[in-house]
Coordinates of C-alpha atoms in Angstrom, one line a residue:
M191 CA -76.2 -29.3 -71.4
N192 CA -72.8 -28.8 -70.0
I193 CA -71.0 -32.0 -68.7
S194 CA -69.1 -30.1 -65.7
N195 CA -72.6 -30.0 -64.2
Y196 CA -72.4 -34.0 -63.8
D197 CA -69.1 -34.7 -61.9
W198 CA -69.3 -38.2 -62.3
L199 CA -69.8 -38.0 -65.9
E200 CA -67.0 -35.3 -66.4
K201 CA -64.5 -37.8 -64.5
I202 CA -65.2 -40.5 -67.1
Y203 CA -65.2 -38.4 -69.8
N204 CA -61.7 -36.9 -69.3
R205 CA -60.3 -40.4 -69.1
I206 CA -61.6 -41.1 -72.6
N207 CA -58.5 -41.4 -75.4
F208 CA -60.2 -40.0 -78.2
D209 CA -57.2 -40.5 -80.4
K210 CA -57.6 -44.5 -79.9
L211 CA -61.4 -44.6 -79.8
P212 CA -62.8 -47.7 -81.6
H213 CA -65.6 -47.3 -84.1
G214 CA -68.1 -48.9 -81.6
I215 CA -68.6 -47.7 -77.8
I216 CA -71.2 -49.0 -75.5
I217 CA -72.2 -47.0 -72.5
N218 CA -73.6 -49.1 -69.7
G219 CA -75.3 -47.7 -66.4
P220 CA -78.5 -47.6 -64.5
D221 CA -81.7 -45.4 -65.7
G222 CA -81.5 -41.8 -64.8
I223 CA -77.2 -42.3 -64.4
G224 CA -76.5 -39.8 -67.5
K225 CA -75.7 -42.3 -70.3
Q226 CA -77.3 -40.0 -72.8
I227 CA -75.7 -36.7 -71.7
L228 CA -72.2 -38.6 -71.9
A229 CA -72.9 -40.0 -75.3
T230 CA -74.0 -36.5 -76.6
H231 CA -70.7 -35.0 -75.3
I232 CA -68.7 -37.8 -76.8
A233 CA -70.4 -37.4 -80.4
Q234 CA -69.9 -33.6 -80.0
N235 CA -65.9 -34.2 -79.3
L236 CA -66.0 -36.5 -82.5
L237 CA -68.1 -33.7 -84.7
L238 CA -65.2 -31.5 -85.4
N239 CA -66.1 -29.0 -88.1
K240 CA -64.1 -29.6 -91.1
T241 CA -63.8 -26.2 -92.0
T242 CA -63.9 -24.0 -88.7
K243 CA -62.2 -26.6 -86.6
T244 CA -64.7 -26.2 -83.9
Y245 CA -67.3 -28.4 -82.3
N246 CA -70.8 -27.5 -83.6
K247 CA -72.4 -27.6 -79.8
D248 CA -75.8 -26.1 -80.6
L249 CA -76.6 -28.3 -83.7
V250 CA -75.7 -31.3 -81.4
D251 CA -77.7 -30.3 -78.6
S252 CA -80.7 -29.5 -80.9
N253 CA -80.6 -33.1 -82.8
T254 CA -80.2 -31.1 -86.0
H255 CA -76.3 -31.9 -86.9
P256 CA -76.1 -33.5 -90.3
D257 CA -73.5 -36.0 -89.3
L258 CA -75.2 -37.2 -86.3
F259 CA -78.1 -39.8 -86.2
I260 CA -79.5 -40.4 -82.8
L261 CA -82.0 -43.5 -82.9
N262 CA -84.6 -43.5 -79.8
K263 CA -87.2 -46.1 -79.8
D264 CA -89.0 -48.3 -77.4
K265 CA -88.4 -51.2 -80.1
I266 CA -85.4 -51.2 -82.4
L267 CA -86.1 -53.1 -85.4
L268 CA -84.1 -54.2 -88.5
K269 CA -85.8 -51.2 -90.6
H270 CA -84.2 -48.7 -88.2
I271 CA -80.9 -50.3 -89.0
T272 CA -80.6 -51.1 -92.6
Y273 CA -82.0 -50.5 -96.3
R274 CA -84.7 -53.3 -97.6
K275 CA -84.9 -53.3 -101.6
T276 CA -88.7 -54.0 -101.0
V277 CA -90.0 -51.3 -98.5
K278 CA -93.4 -52.2 -97.2
K279 CA -96.2 -49.8 -95.8
E280 CA -95.3 -51.2 -92.2
D281 CA -91.6 -50.4 -92.6
W282 CA -92.1 -46.7 -92.7
D283 CA -91.2 -44.8 -89.8
E284 CA -93.2 -41.9 -88.6
Q285 CA -90.1 -40.1 -87.5
L286 CA -87.4 -41.3 -89.8
G287 CA -89.1 -42.3 -92.8
D288 CA -87.0 -44.7 -94.6
R289 CA -83.9 -43.5 -93.1
N290 CA -81.7 -45.9 -91.4
I291 CA -78.2 -46.1 -89.8
N292 CA -76.4 -48.1 -92.1
Q293 CA -77.5 -45.8 -94.7
F294 CA -76.5 -42.9 -92.8
L295 CA -73.1 -44.4 -92.2
S296 CA -72.3 -44.9 -95.9
V297 CA -72.3 -41.4 -96.9
T298 CA -69.3 -39.3 -96.6
P299 CA -69.6 -36.8 -93.8
S300 CA -71.3 -33.6 -94.6
V301 CA -69.7 -30.8 -92.4
A302 CA -67.9 -32.6 -89.6
I303 CA -64.5 -35.0 -90.1
N304 CA -66.6 -38.0 -88.8
K305 CA -70.3 -39.2 -88.6
V306 CA -71.7 -40.6 -85.4
V307 CA -74.8 -42.8 -84.4
I308 CA -75.9 -42.6 -81.0
I309 CA -78.6 -45.7 -80.3
L310 CA -80.1 -44.8 -77.1
N311 CA -81.6 -48.1 -75.2
A312 CA -79.9 -50.4 -77.3
Q313 CA -81.0 -53.0 -75.0
N314 CA -84.2 -52.7 -76.9
M315 CA -82.7 -54.1 -80.2
N316 CA -84.1 -57.1 -81.4
L317 CA -81.9 -59.9 -82.5
A318 CA -82.2 -59.1 -86.4
S319 CA -81.2 -55.6 -85.6
Q320 CA -78.6 -56.4 -83.7
N321 CA -77.0 -58.8 -86.3
A322 CA -77.7 -56.0 -88.8
I323 CA -75.7 -53.6 -86.9
L324 CA -72.7 -56.0 -86.7
K325 CA -71.9 -55.1 -90.3
S326 CA -71.1 -51.5 -89.7
L327 CA -68.9 -52.4 -86.8
E328 CA -67.0 -55.3 -88.5
E329 CA -66.2 -53.5 -91.6
P330 CA -66.9 -49.5 -90.5
S331 CA -67.1 -46.9 -92.7
P332 CA -64.3 -44.5 -92.5
N333 CA -64.6 -41.7 -90.0
S334 CA -67.4 -43.3 -88.4
F335 CA -68.6 -43.9 -84.9
I336 CA -71.7 -46.1 -83.2
V337 CA -72.4 -45.4 -79.5
F338 CA -74.9 -47.4 -77.8
T339 CA -76.3 -47.0 -74.4
I340 CA -77.7 -49.9 -72.5
N341 CA -79.2 -50.5 -68.8
R342 CA -78.6 -53.8 -68.5
P343 CA -75.0 -55.4 -68.7
M344 CA -74.7 -58.2 -71.2
S345 CA -78.1 -57.1 -72.9
L346 CA -76.4 -57.2 -76.6
L347 CA -75.0 -59.8 -78.4
K348 CA -71.3 -61.2 -77.5
T349 CA -70.2 -60.2 -80.9
V350 CA -71.4 -56.6 -80.4
Y351 CA -69.6 -56.4 -77.3
S352 CA -66.6 -57.8 -78.7
R353 CA -66.1 -54.9 -81.4
C354 CA -66.8 -52.3 -78.8
Q355 CA -65.2 -50.2 -76.0
I356 CA -67.3 -50.6 -72.8
I357 CA -67.8 -47.6 -70.7
S358 CA -69.4 -48.3 -67.5
I359 CA -71.2 -45.7 -65.1
P360 CA -71.4 -47.1 -61.7
S361 CA -74.2 -46.0 -59.3
L362 CA -73.4 -43.2 -56.9
D363 CA -73.5 -43.3 -53.0
E364 CA -76.2 -41.5 -51.3
A365 CA -73.9 -38.8 -50.1
S366 CA -73.0 -38.0 -53.5
K367 CA -76.4 -38.0 -54.9
D368 CA -77.6 -35.9 -52.1
Q369 CA -74.9 -33.3 -52.7
W370 CA -75.7 -33.2 -56.4
L371 CA -79.5 -32.6 -55.4
N372 CA -78.7 -30.2 -53.2
K373 CA -76.7 -28.2 -55.9
N374 CA -79.7 -28.4 -58.2
G375 CA -82.1 -26.7 -55.5
I376 CA -83.6 -30.3 -54.2
S377 CA -83.6 -29.9 -50.3
D378 CA -87.3 -31.2 -49.4
Y379 CA -86.3 -34.7 -50.5
N380 CA -82.9 -36.7 -50.4
S381 CA -82.0 -40.2 -51.5
S382 CA -83.3 -41.7 -48.3
H383 CA -86.9 -41.3 -49.8
F384 CA -86.1 -43.5 -52.6
P385 CA -84.7 -47.0 -53.2
S386 CA -80.9 -47.4 -53.2
F387 CA -80.5 -48.2 -56.8
I388 CA -82.3 -45.1 -58.2
S389 CA -80.1 -42.6 -60.0
P390 CA -79.7 -38.9 -59.4
L391 CA -81.4 -37.6 -62.7
K392 CA -84.1 -40.2 -62.1
I393 CA -85.0 -38.5 -58.7
L394 CA -85.0 -35.6 -60.4
E395 CA -87.4 -36.5 -62.9
D396 CA -89.7 -38.4 -60.5
I397 CA -89.9 -35.1 -58.4
Q398 CA -90.6 -32.9 -61.6
D399 CA -93.4 -35.4 -62.3
N400 CA -94.8 -35.6 -58.8
Q401 CA -94.1 -39.5 -58.8
H402 CA -91.5 -39.1 -55.9
L403 CA -93.5 -40.6 -53.1
N404 CA -94.1 -44.1 -55.2
F405 CA -91.3 -45.7 -53.1
I406 CA -92.7 -44.6 -49.9
D407 CA -96.4 -45.6 -50.6
F408 CA -95.2 -49.1 -51.9
I409 CA -93.5 -49.8 -48.9
Q410 CA -96.1 -48.5 -46.7
I411 CA -98.8 -50.8 -48.5
I412 CA -96.4 -53.8 -48.0
S413 CA -96.1 -52.9 -44.4
D414 CA -99.8 -52.6 -43.9
F415 CA -100.2 -55.8 -45.6
I416 CA -97.9 -57.9 -43.3
E417 CA -99.3 -56.0 -40.2
N418 CA -103.0 -57.4 -41.4
K419 CA -104.1 -54.0 -41.8
I420 CA -105.1 -54.4 -45.3
D421 CA -105.9 -57.7 -47.1
C422 CA -104.2 -59.2 -50.3
N423 CA -106.8 -58.0 -52.8
F424 CA -106.8 -54.4 -51.2
A425 CA -102.9 -54.2 -51.5
I426 CA -102.9 -55.3 -55.0
K427 CA -105.5 -52.7 -56.1
K428 CA -103.1 -50.0 -54.1
I429 CA -99.8 -51.1 -55.7
G430 CA -101.8 -51.4 -59.1
N431 CA -103.0 -47.4 -58.6
L432 CA -99.1 -46.4 -58.3
N433 CA -98.2 -45.2 -61.6
I434 CA -95.1 -47.5 -62.1
D435 CA -94.6 -50.7 -64.2
L436 CA -94.2 -54.5 -62.9
I437 CA -90.6 -54.3 -63.2
T438 CA -90.1 -51.2 -60.8
K439 CA -92.6 -53.0 -58.4
T440 CA -90.4 -56.0 -58.6
N441 CA -87.3 -53.6 -57.9
Y442 CA -89.1 -52.1 -55.0
L443 CA -90.0 -55.8 -53.8
V444 CA -86.1 -56.7 -53.9
E445 CA -85.0 -53.5 -52.3
F446 CA -87.3 -53.9 -49.3
L447 CA -86.2 -57.6 -48.7
K448 CA -82.3 -56.7 -49.1
I449 CA -83.0 -54.0 -46.6
I450 CA -84.5 -56.2 -43.7
L451 CA -82.2 -59.1 -44.4
K452 CA -79.1 -57.0 -44.5
S453 CA -79.9 -55.7 -41.1
R454 CA -80.5 -59.0 -39.7
M455 CA -77.4 -60.5 -41.0
L456 CA -75.3 -57.5 -39.9
S457 CA -77.5 -57.0 -36.4
E458 CA -78.2 -53.3 -37.5
E459 CA -81.2 -51.5 -36.4
L460 CA -83.5 -50.3 -39.1
S461 CA -85.0 -46.7 -39.0
G462 CA -87.9 -44.7 -40.9
L463 CA -89.8 -46.6 -43.1
Y464 CA -88.5 -50.2 -41.9
K465 CA -88.2 -49.2 -38.4
K466 CA -91.2 -51.6 -37.2
F467 CA -89.3 -54.7 -38.9
N468 CA -86.7 -54.6 -36.1
A469 CA -89.2 -56.8 -34.0
S470 CA -90.4 -59.0 -37.0
K471 CA -89.8 -62.9 -37.2
F472 CA -88.5 -64.4 -40.3
N473 CA -86.3 -66.7 -41.6
N474 CA -83.2 -65.5 -43.6
L475 CA -83.1 -68.8 -46.1
K476 CA -86.8 -68.2 -47.1
L477 CA -86.4 -64.5 -47.9
S478 CA -83.3 -65.4 -49.9
N479 CA -85.5 -67.7 -51.7
I480 CA -88.1 -65.3 -52.2
L481 CA -85.3 -62.9 -53.7
N482 CA -84.2 -65.4 -56.0
D483 CA -87.7 -65.9 -57.4
L484 CA -87.9 -62.1 -57.9
N485 CA -84.3 -62.1 -59.5
D486 CA -85.8 -64.8 -61.9
L487 CA -89.0 -62.9 -62.6
R488 CA -86.8 -59.7 -63.5
S489 CA -85.0 -61.8 -66.0
D490 CA -88.7 -63.2 -67.4
Y491 CA -89.6 -59.7 -67.7
F492 CA -87.5 -59.2 -70.8
K493 CA -88.2 -62.2 -72.5
V494 CA -91.7 -62.8 -71.9
P495 CA -94.2 -60.6 -73.9
Q496 CA -97.1 -60.8 -71.4
I497 CA -96.9 -61.5 -67.7
N498 CA -100.0 -61.2 -65.4
E499 CA -99.3 -58.6 -62.9
T500 CA -102.0 -59.7 -60.4
H501 CA -101.1 -63.1 -60.5
V502 CA -97.3 -62.1 -59.8
L503 CA -98.5 -59.8 -56.9
N504 CA -100.6 -62.3 -55.7
Y505 CA -97.9 -65.2 -55.3
F506 CA -95.3 -62.7 -53.8
L507 CA -97.4 -61.0 -51.3
S508 CA -98.7 -64.4 -50.1
E509 CA -95.1 -65.5 -49.8
L510 CA -94.4 -62.4 -47.8
K511 CA -97.2 -63.0 -45.5
S512 CA -96.2 -66.4 -44.6
S513 CA -92.8 -65.5 -44.0
I514 CA -92.4 -62.3 -42.2
K515 CA -94.3 -62.1 -38.8
I516 CA -94.6 -58.8 -36.9

């Protein structure tokens, strides 16, 4: 995994001052932008071998370095961060056993000059786990570093942010994404086949997983519904058959509305998937209100354990049908 293959990451990496790096680093950016790649290269640089004065790249890449702890969980709980005197059966982790981050950081480095923890998808940390990691940030062990990756800004406690250096990886423009895809042998598809917010590594992943037509299929379903080619129930069924979660469907709807709103406000002609909407009639304010509702839904998605997808889709499709006329 050579960072030179990802020029947008290499530029950020080369600007990092490792001589003045704080104990906590937060890497923020959308899914598929390369946060884990950057975090791994930061860790590799920090894990200079005590004896040979070289970087053990193979150990880092294979996640077998004794002074590197990588945590990658859908839910990051207290048991992953700190030791408890009474270890309950439910606290046992299939991958980690009773190993945890604070315990790992409390031990002197084994072969490297530092110890490094990488917490992937740290936005999945609950409140207890965030408060537990604060101790290691406020009173860091000597020669220790914690690297967080997050896909949503301000998804951690303010006290966590205040003790970390923030490294943001911005989204790439279409030309940069297409150039990178071409370099990696992707010529049948380009960024125009995907929503504008999608990142290059996510495009590559979707193509490899045969999920690259999801966005095109989604927009076609919405178009057919607005044109009265299919009814609401059938549209919901077809959307439900797409292998994407509710937050992705919400993001697709936001993308659709932003594109047709932007074309109207800037008097730009639409093309491709959206060409038929050049002749559509709609009220800008009504579409803006739907966008606000969708943004509220995205916020609730990360707070509410269960959201009824059918009810959500029924509501927004009905709003679209009453707001856009072709």
